[in-house]
Amino acid sequence: MEEMGLRERKKRRMYQNVSDTAVALFLERGFDAVSVAEVAAAAGISKPTLFRYFPAKEDLVLHRIADHETEAARVVAGTADPLDALRRSFLDGLERSDPVTGLNDHPAVLAFHRLLYGTPALVARVYGYQERSEAALAEALGGGLDARLAAGQIIAVQRILALENWRRIAAGEGVEQVRPDAVRAAERAFERLAAGLPGLTAQPSETRSHI
C-alpha cells in the first residue's frame, strides 16, 4: 500500500512538473509559439511520454485547474441545502481571494488567467472542463434532466461571477476595491438561483457510485 502511495506521489509530481514547465514557456513566448516537442525537451522527457500524461497540448495548461472540476459536486455532497452550501463556499473563496473566484491580483495568477482566457484554443478547451463540472454536479444533485438544468445554471453563474471579478482586476482595480461588489453580486446571484430552483436537494453521497 505504501509503495502504491509512493508511485502515485511520483506520478502527481510528474504531472505538476511538466505542466509548470509548459505554462512557463507559454507565458514567456505564447501558447501557439511553443511546440509540444519543446515542452517535452524542457521537461526532460520524450514527446510520447508527455502525451501519455497529457493527451492534448491544451491539457498542459488546464491541469492547473483540473482539481476544481468536481469542486461543486464535492461541496454539495451530503448537504441538505446544496445552493446554500455553494453560496457559502463561493463567499469563502472571495474572502480568501481564491484565484478560482477571479478575485486575485497576484502577478502569476493574472498572467495565467490572461494566458487561459486570451488563447482561443484554451478557451475552447475550458468549455469541456465546464461540461464535466456540470455533469459531476448534476450527478451529485441526483441526476436526471432537472438536475442537469440546475447544474448548468449554477456552473454558469459561478463562471460569470469569476469572469467579472477577473476582468475588473485585469483592468487595474485592486482586490479590496472589487471585493465588496463581488460579495454583493454573489449574494444576489445565489438568491436568484434559489428563487428559480426551489426544493433543490443533493443525492446522499453513499448512494453515488463516483464523483
Tab-separated table of N, CA, C and O in Angstrom, residues 13 36 41 50 58 70 77 90 99 102 105 108 114 167 198 206:
chain	number	residue	atom	x	y	z
A	13	ARG	N	3.780	14.354	-9.086
A	13	ARG	CA	4.890	15.296	-9.260
A	13	ARG	C	5.232	15.464	-10.726
A	13	ARG	O	5.548	16.557	-11.187
A	36	VAL	N	4.833	21.135	-28.629
A	36	VAL	CA	4.820	20.082	-27.616
A	36	VAL	C	6.214	19.476	-27.484
A	36	VAL	O	6.657	19.135	-26.377
A	41	ALA	N	11.146	18.499	-24.310
A	41	ALA	CA	12.596	18.650	-24.159
A	41	ALA	C	12.932	19.452	-22.905
A	41	ALA	O	13.844	19.095	-22.146
A	50	LEU	N	5.227	12.528	-22.803
A	50	LEU	CA	4.387	13.685	-22.486
A	50	LEU	C	2.936	13.412	-22.859
A	50	LEU	O	2.023	13.712	-22.073
A	58	GLU	N	-3.416	21.530	-24.894
A	58	GLU	CA	-4.192	22.397	-24.004
A	58	GLU	C	-4.252	21.845	-22.574
A	58	GLU	O	-4.354	22.603	-21.611
A	70	THR	N	-14.477	18.985	-10.136
A	70	THR	CA	-15.573	18.371	-9.380
A	70	THR	C	-15.789	19.080	-8.043
A	70	THR	O	-16.433	18.524	-7.147
A	77	ALA	N	-22.094	17.524	-1.672
A	77	ALA	CA	-22.262	16.124	-1.264
A	77	ALA	C	-22.788	16.019	0.166
A	77	ALA	O	-22.183	16.534	1.106
A	90	PHE	N	-18.525	29.826	-2.218
A	90	PHE	CA	-18.058	30.891	-3.112
A	90	PHE	C	-17.678	32.128	-2.309
A	90	PHE	O	-16.649	32.769	-2.570
A	99	PRO	N	-8.037	32.169	-6.399
A	99	PRO	CA	-7.985	32.502	-7.832
A	99	PRO	C	-9.187	32.023	-8.626
A	99	PRO	O	-9.557	32.644	-9.627
A	102	GLY	N	-11.739	34.569	-9.343
A	102	GLY	CA	-11.317	35.727	-10.137
A	102	GLY	C	-10.827	36.887	-9.296
A	102	GLY	O	-10.305	37.866	-9.827
A	105	ASP	N	-5.112	39.303	-7.389
A	105	ASP	CA	-4.285	40.154	-8.240
A	105	ASP	C	-2.809	39.805	-8.172
A	105	ASP	O	-1.945	40.606	-8.539
A	108	ALA	N	1.375	36.301	-10.895
A	108	ALA	CA	1.388	34.980	-11.527
A	108	ALA	C	-0.020	34.520	-11.873
A	108	ALA	O	-0.248	33.886	-12.918
A	114	ARG	N	-4.629	35.539	-18.069
A	114	ARG	CA	-4.501	36.139	-19.405
A	114	ARG	C	-4.178	35.081	-20.445
A	114	ARG	O	-4.699	35.115	-21.567
A	167	ARG	N	-12.009	40.362	-14.822
A	167	ARG	CA	-11.937	41.467	-15.784
A	167	ARG	C	-11.660	42.795	-15.073
A	167	ARG	O	-10.879	43.613	-15.563
A	198	PRO	N	-36.335	26.107	-6.461
A	198	PRO	CA	-36.835	25.766	-5.118
A	198	PRO	C	-36.781	24.256	-4.878
A	198	PRO	O	-36.972	23.457	-5.791
A	206	GLU	N	-23.402	8.400	-0.151
A	206	GLU	CA	-23.180	6.961	-0.136
A	206	GLU	C	-23.932	6.240	-1.252
A	206	GLU	O	-23.631	5.084	-1.549
